[in-house]
Coordinates of C-alpha atoms and ligand atoms in Angstrom, one line a residue:
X1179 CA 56.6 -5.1 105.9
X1180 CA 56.2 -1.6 104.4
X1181 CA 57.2 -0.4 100.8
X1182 CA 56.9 2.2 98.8
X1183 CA 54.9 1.9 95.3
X1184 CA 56.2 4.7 93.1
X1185 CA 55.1 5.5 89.1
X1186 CA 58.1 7.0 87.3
X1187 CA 57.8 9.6 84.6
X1188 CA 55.9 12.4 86.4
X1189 CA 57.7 16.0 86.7
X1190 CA 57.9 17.8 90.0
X1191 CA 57.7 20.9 90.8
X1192 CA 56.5 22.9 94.0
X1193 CA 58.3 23.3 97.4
X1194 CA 59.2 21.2 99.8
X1195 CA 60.4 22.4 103.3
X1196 CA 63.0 20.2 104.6
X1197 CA 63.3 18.9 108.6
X1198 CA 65.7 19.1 111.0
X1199 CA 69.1 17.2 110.7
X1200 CA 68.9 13.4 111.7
X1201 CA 72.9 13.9 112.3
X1202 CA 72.4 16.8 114.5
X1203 CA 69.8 16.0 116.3
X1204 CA 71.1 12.9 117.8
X1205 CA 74.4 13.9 119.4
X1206 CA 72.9 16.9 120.7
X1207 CA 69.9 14.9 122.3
X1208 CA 72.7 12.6 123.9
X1209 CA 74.4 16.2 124.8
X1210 CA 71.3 16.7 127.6
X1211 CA 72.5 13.7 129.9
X1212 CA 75.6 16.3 130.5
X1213 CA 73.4 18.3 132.6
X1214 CA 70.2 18.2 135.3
X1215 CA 68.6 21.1 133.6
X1216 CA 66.2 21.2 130.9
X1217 CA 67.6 20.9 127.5
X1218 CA 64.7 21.7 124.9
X1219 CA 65.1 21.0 121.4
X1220 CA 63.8 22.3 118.2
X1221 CA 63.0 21.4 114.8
X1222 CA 64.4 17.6 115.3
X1223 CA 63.2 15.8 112.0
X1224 CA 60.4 13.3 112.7
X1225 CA 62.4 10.6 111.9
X1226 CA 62.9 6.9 113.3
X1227 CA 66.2 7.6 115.1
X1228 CA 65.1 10.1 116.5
X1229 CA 62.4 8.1 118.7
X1230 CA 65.0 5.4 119.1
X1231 CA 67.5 7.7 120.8
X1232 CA 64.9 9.6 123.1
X1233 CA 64.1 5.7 124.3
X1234 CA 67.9 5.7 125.2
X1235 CA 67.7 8.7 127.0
X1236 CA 64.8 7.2 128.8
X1237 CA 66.0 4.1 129.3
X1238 CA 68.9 5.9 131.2
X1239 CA 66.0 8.0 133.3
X1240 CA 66.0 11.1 132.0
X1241 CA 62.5 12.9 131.7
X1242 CA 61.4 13.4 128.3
X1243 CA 58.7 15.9 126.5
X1244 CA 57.6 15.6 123.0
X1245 CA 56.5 18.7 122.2
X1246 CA 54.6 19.9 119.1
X1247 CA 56.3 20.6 115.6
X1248 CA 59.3 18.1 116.3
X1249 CA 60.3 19.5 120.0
X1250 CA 61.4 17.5 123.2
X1251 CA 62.6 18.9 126.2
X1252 CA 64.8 16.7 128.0
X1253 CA 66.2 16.9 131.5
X1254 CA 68.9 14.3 132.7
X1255 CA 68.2 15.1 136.6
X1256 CA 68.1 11.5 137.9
X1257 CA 69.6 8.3 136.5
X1258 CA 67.8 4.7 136.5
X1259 CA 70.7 3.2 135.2
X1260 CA 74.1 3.9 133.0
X1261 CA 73.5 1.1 130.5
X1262 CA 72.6 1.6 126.5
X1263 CA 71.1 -1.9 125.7
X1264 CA 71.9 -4.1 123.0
X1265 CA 68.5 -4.0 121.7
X1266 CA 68.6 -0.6 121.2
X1267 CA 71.9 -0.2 120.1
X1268 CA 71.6 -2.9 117.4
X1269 CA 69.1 -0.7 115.7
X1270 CA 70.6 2.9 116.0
X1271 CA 74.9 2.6 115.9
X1272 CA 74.6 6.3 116.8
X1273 CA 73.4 4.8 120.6
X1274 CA 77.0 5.0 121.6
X1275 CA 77.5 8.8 121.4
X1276 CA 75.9 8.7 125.0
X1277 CA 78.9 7.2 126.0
X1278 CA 81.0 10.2 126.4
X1279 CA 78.3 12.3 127.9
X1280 CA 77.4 9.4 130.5
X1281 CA 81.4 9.3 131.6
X1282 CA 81.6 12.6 131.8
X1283 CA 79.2 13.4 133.9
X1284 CA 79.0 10.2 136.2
X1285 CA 82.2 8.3 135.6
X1286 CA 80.4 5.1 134.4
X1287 CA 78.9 3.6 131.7
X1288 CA 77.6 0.4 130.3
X1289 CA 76.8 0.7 125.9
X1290 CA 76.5 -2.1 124.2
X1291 CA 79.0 -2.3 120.8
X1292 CA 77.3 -1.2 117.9
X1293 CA 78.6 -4.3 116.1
X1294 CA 78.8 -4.1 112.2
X1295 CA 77.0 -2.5 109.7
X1296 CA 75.7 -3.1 106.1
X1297 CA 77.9 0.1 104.8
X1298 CA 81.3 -1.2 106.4
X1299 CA 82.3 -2.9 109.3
X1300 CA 82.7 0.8 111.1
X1301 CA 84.8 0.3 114.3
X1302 CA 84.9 2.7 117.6
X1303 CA 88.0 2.5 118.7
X1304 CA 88.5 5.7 118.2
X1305 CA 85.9 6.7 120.4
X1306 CA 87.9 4.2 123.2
X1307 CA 91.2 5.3 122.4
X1308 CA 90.4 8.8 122.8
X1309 CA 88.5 7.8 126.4
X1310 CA 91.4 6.2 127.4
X1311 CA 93.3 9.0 126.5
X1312 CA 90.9 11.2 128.8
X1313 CA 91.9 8.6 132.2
X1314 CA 88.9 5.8 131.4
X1315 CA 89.3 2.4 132.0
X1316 CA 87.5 0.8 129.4
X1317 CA 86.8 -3.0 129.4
X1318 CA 85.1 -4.5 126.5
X1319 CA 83.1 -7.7 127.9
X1320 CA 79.9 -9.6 126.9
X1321 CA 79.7 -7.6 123.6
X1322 CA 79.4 -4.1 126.0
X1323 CA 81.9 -1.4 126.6
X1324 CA 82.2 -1.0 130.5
X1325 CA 84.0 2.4 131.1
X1326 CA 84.8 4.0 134.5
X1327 CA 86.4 7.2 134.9
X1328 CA 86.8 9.0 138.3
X1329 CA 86.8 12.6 137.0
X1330 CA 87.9 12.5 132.9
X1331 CA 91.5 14.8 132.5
X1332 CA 92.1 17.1 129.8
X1333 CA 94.1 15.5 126.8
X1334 CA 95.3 15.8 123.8
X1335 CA 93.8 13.6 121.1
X1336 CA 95.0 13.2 117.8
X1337 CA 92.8 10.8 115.3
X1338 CA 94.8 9.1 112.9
X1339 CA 91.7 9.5 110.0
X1340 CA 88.8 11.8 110.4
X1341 CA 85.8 10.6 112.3
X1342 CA 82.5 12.6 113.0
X1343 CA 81.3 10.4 115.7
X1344 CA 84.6 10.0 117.8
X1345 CA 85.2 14.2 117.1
X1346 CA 81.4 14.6 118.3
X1347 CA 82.0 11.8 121.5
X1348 CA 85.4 13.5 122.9
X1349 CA 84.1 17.2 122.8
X1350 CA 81.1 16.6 125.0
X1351 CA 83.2 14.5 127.1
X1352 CA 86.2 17.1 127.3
X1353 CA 83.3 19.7 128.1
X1354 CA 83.3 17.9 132.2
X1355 CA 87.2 17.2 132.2
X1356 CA 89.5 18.5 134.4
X1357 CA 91.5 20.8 132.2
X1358 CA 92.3 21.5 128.4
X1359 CA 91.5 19.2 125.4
X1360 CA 92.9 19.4 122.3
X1361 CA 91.1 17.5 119.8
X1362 CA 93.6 17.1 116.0
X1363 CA 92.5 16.4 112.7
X1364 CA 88.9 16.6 114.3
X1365 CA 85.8 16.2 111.6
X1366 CA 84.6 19.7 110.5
X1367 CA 81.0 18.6 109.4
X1368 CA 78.4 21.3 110.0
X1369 CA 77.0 18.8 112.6
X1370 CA 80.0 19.3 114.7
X1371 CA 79.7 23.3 114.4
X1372 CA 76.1 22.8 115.5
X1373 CA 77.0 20.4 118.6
X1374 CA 80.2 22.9 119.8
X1375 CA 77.2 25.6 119.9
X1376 CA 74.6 23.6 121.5
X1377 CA 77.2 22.8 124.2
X1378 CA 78.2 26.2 124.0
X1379 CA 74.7 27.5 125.3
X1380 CA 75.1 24.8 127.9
X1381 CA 77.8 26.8 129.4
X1382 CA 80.9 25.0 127.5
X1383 CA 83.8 26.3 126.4
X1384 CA 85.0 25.3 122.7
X1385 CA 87.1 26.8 120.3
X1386 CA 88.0 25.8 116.9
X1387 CA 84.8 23.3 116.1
X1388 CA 85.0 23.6 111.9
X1389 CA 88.5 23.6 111.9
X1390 CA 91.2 20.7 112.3
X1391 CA 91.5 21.7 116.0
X1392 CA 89.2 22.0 118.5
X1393 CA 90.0 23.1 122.1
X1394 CA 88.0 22.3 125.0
X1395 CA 88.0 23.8 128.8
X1396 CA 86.5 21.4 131.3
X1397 CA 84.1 22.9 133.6
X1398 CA 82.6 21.7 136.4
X1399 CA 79.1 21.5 135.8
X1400 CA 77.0 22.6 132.4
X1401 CA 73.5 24.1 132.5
X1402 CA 70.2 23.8 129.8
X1403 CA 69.6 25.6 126.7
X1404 CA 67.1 25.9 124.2
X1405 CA 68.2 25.3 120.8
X1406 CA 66.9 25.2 116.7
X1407 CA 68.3 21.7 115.3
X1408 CA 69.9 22.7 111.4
X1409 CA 68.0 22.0 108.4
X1410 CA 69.2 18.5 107.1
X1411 CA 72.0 18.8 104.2
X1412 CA 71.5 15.2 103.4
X1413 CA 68.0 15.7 103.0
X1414 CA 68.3 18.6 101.1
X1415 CA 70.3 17.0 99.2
X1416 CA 68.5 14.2 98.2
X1417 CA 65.8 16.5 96.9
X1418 CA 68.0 18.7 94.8
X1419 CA 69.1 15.0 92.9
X1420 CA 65.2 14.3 92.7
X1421 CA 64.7 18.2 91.3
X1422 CA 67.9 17.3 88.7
X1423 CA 66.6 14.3 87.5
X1424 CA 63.1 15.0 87.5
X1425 CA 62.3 18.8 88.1
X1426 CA 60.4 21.2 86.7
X1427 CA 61.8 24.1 89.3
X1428 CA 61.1 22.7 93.2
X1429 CA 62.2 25.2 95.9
X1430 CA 63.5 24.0 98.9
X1431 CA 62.4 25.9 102.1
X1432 CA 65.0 25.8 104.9
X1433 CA 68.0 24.4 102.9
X1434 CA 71.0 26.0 103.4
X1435 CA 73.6 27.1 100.9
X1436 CA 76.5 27.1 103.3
X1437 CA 76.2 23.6 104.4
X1438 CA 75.8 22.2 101.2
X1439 CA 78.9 24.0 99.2
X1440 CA 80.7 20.5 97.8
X1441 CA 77.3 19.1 96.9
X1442 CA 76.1 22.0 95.0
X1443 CA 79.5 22.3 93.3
X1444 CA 78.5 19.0 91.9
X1445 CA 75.9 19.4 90.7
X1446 CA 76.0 22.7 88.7
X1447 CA 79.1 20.8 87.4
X1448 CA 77.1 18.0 86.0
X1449 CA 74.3 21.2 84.2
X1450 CA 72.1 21.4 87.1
X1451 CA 70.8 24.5 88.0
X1452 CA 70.8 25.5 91.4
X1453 CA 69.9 29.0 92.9
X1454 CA 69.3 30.8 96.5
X1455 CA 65.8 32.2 97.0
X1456 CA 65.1 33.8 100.0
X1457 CA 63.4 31.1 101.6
X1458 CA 66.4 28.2 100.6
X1459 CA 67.0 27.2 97.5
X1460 CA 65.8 26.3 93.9
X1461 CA 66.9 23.4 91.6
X1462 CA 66.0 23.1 88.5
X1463 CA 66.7 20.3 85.7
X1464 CA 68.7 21.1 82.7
X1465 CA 68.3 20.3 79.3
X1466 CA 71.1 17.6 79.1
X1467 CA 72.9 16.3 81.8
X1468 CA 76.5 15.6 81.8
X1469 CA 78.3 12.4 83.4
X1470 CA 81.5 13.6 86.0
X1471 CA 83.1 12.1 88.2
X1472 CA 83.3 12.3 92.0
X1473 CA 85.2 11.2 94.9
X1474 CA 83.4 11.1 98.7
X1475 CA 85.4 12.6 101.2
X1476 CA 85.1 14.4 104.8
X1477 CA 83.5 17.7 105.4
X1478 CA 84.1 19.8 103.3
X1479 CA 84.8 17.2 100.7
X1480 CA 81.8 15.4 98.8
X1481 CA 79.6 13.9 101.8
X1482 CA 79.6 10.1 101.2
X1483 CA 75.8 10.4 102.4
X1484 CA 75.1 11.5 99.1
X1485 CA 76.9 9.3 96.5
X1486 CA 74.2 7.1 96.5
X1487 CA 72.2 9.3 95.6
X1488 CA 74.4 11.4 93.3
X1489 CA 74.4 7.8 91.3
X1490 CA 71.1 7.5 90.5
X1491 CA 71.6 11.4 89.0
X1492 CA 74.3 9.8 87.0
X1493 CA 72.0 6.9 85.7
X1494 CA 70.8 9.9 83.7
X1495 CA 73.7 11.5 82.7
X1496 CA 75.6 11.5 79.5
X1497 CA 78.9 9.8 79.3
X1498 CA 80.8 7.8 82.0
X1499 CA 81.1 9.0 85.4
X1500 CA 84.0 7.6 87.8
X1501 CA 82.7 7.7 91.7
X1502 CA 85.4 6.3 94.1
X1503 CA 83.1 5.9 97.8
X1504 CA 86.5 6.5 100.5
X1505 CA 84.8 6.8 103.8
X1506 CA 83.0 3.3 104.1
X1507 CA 83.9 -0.3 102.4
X1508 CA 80.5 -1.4 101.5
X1509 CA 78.5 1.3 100.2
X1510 CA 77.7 0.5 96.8
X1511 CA 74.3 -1.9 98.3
X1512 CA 72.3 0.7 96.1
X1513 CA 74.1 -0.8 93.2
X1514 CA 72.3 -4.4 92.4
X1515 CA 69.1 -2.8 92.7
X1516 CA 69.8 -0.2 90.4
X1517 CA 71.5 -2.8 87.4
X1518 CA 67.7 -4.8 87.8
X1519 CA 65.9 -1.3 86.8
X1520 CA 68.2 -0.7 83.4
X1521 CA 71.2 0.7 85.1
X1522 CA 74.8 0.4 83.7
X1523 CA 77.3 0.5 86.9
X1524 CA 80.1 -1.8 86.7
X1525 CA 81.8 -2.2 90.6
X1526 CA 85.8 -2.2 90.9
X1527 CA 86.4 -2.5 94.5
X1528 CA 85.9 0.9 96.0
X1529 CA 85.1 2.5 92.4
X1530 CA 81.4 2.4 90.5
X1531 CA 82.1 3.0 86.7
X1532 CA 78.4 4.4 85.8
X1533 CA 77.7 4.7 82.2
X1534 CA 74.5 6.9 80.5
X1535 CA 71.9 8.2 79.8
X1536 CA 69.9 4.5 81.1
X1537 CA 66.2 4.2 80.4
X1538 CA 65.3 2.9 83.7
X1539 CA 62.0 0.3 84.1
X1540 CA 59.9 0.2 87.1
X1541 CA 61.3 -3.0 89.5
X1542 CA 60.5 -5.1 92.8
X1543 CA 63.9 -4.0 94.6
X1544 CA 65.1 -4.2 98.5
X1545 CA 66.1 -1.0 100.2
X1546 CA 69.7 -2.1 102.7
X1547 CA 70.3 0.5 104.0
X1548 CA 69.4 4.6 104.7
X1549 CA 70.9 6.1 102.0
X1550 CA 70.5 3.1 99.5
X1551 CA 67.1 3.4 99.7
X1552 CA 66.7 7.0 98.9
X1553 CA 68.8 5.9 95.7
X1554 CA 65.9 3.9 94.6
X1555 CA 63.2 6.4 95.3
X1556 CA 65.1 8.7 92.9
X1557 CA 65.5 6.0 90.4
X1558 CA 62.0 5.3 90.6
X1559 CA 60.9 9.0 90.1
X1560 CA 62.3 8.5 86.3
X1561 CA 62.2 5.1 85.5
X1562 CA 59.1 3.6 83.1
X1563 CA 56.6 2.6 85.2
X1564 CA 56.1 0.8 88.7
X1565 CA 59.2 0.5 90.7
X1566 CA 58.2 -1.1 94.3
X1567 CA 60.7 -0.6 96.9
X1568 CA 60.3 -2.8 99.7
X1569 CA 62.2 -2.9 103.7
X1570 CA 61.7 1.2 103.5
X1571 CA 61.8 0.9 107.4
X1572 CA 65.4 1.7 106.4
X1573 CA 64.3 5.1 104.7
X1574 CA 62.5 6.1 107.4
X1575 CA 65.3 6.1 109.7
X1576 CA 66.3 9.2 108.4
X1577 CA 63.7 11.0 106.3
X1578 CA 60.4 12.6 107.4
X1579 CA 58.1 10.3 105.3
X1580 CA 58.5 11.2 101.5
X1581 CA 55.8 9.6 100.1
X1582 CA 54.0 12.7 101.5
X1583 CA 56.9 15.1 100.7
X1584 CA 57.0 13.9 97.0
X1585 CA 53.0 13.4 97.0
X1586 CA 53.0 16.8 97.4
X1587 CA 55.5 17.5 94.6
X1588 CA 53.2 15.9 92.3
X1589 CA 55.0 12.7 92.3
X1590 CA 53.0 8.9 92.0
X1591 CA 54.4 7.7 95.5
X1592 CA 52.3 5.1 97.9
X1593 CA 53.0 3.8 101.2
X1594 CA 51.8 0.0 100.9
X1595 CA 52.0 -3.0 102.9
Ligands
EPZ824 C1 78.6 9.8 110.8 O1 78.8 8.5 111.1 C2 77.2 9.9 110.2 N1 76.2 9.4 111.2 C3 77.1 9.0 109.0 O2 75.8 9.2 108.4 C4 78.1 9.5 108.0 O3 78.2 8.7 106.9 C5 79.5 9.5 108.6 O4 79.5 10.3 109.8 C6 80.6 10.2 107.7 O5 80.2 11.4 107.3 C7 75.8 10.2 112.2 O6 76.2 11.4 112.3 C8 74.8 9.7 113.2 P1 82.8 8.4 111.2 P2 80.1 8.0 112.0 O7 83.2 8.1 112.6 O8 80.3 9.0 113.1 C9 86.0 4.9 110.5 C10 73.8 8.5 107.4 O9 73.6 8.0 106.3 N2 86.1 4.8 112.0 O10 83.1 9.7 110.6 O11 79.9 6.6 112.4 C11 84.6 4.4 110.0 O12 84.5 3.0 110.0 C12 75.0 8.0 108.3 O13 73.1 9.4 107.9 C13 87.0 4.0 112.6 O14 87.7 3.2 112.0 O15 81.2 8.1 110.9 C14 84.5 5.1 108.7 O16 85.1 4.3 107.7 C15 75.6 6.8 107.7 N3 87.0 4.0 114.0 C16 85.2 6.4 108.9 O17 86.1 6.2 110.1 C17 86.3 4.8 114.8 O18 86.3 4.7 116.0 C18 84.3 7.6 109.2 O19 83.5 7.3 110.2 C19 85.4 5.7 114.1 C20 85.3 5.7 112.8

């Protein structure tokens, strides 16, 4: 099993360009089984889930290209089946955004339930209700959602609690309807924006995606597009903590202010100094930095995609910081691992009391899940000493490889077996 060997204590500083977004890129690669035509892709991150969903969409029977510099063309022109497999699904939850699409456009379709996850036990009903709402008969059978739809109708859909994937399911399915949906209290992450213009160049018609309502007018058919995937907020944001914690000035190239408002609020309230430059944006760590509290919350609320890593920032802040996670039961997995490298974080329920500035020693600790494990890679950056993290297949899920990307920082970071 791979890990990654990592000696603290060095300062960064450089640029770093930073990919495509995982959460992007994969509901607009399950966007190309709504059409025959090509649907070519650029800038997806090279990133695990990435592979694992074009396997989906050839498992389905759709042709796919992998072109150079993280571009696939993919065209959905003939179908070997209407089934996403357990085996598959087990190991990318974000599988069952082809489930929408696959209705749509053919009235069937076979996914296997994600089943739960190490964050929380994360349910789809939504995605089902909403279905249902649309005309599908959905059965649920042998761990597999069997839905059938003769032609989807327009509806109007109104989820109880935000939900990106459900928001991002419904609007490609609405896009084939017959007639108007009306999606309420949709999810307003940029990732949504970005899917309602994909679909968009695909001939769609959507109004409203960013706001709490999004309209959709079925058509008949949608054609191809070509398309630029965003730059990763998460990503970016993961190395604007690194650059707070342990940055001498590091310039991120691609990174972009206007995604990441909530997360850079934070941070230049804790000290850190964060600028735009013309190619992204610069980050910079302050002299002292000061403990404050957050609370994780939809788009354009605090992403809970970065609280992990917003507490290993807090390891290193003074004072007490307060971070209430609201979006999934179980993600505090970062937490055990950080208390064996020094940390002070004290767990009440859905709260993390984190109390600093902690000298932080180099540790064996086990990555469980994405985010988690980016966590310990910033925790390692600063801690005394060797910190080895192992079961990074979880980090590379979602992050072109950073040994490289930190490497190149100037940081002590080794892929090892
Ligand atoms: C997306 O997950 C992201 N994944 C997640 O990023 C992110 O944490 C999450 O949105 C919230 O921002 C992708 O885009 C591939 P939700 P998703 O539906 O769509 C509950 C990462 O680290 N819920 O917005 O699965 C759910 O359990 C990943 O990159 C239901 O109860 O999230 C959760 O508590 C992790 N029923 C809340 O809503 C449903 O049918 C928000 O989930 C759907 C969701």
């Amino acid at each position: 099993m791979e890990k990654l060997k990592i000696t603290g204590g060095r300062r960064l500083a450089g640029r770093v360009k930073i990919g495509g977004s995982k959460n992007a890129a994969l509901p607009a690669l399950a966007a190309s089984l709504l059409t025959g035509e090509k649907v070519e892709l650029d800038n997806l991150p090279r990133v695990r889930d990435v592979r694992t969903m074009l396997r989906v969409l050839e498992q389905l029977g759709a042709r796919v290209e992998a072109g150079e510099h993280g571009s696939a063309a993919v065209q959905a022109d003939g179908f070997a089946s209407f089934e996403a497999p357990y085996d598959l699904v087990k190991t990318m939850r974000a599988s069952v955004l082809v489930l929408g699409p696959l209705l749509a456009r053919h009235g069937r379709a076979r996914v296997s339930l994600p089943g739960g996850c190490a964050i929380g036990e994360r349910p789809i009903n939504l995605h089902l209700d909403g279905l249902e709402r649309m005309g599908a008969e959905i059965k649920l059978e042998h761990g597999y959602v069997e839905a059938r739809a003769d032609r989807l109708r327009g509806a109007t859909v109104a989820f109880p609690s935000k939900t990106v994937g459900a928001t991002e399911n419904l609007m490609m399915a609405a896009t084939l309807a017959r007639g108007t949906t009306v999606l309420q209290n949709a999810a307003k992450e940029p990732e949504v924006v970005y899917l309602a213009e994909l679909l968009g160049a695909m001939g769609a018609s959507i109004e409203g995606a960013g706001t709490d309502e999004i309209v959709v007018e079925g058509r008949d058919t949608l054609g191809g597009a070509s398309h630029r995937v965003i730059p990763d907020r998460i990503e970016a944001g993961t190395y604007l903590v690194a650059g707070a914690i342990v940055g001498d000035g590091i310039e991120l190239e691609d990174a972009r202010l206007d995604q990441m408002e909530a997360i850079i609020d934070q941070l230049r309230r804790v000290g850190v100094v964060v600028e735009p430059t013309e190619a992204g944006l610069r980050v910079a760590r302050p002299e002292q930095l000061t403990s404050q509290d957050l609370r994780t919350a939809p788009h354009p609320g605090f992403p809970t995609d970065m609280q992990a890593q917003y507490m290993a920032l807090m390891t290193q802040a003074t004072g007490t910081a307060v971070i209430a996670e609201t979006i999934f039961e179980h993600r505090f997995m970062h937490v055990g691992e950080l208390l064996r490298m020094g940390a002070d974080v004290r767990i009440d329920g859905h709260t993390a009391v984190v109390v600093g500035p902690a000298r932080l020693t180099g540790a064996q600790v086990m990555a469980t899940d994405l985010r988690a494990s980016a966590c310990l890679v910033l925790a390692a950056l600063v801690a005394d000493g060797v910190t080895v993290i192992d079961r990074v297949y979880h980090l590379d899920r979602g992050y072109e490889p950073m040994e490289r990307k930190l490497r190149e920082l100037g940081a002590s970071v080794e892929r090892i077996r």
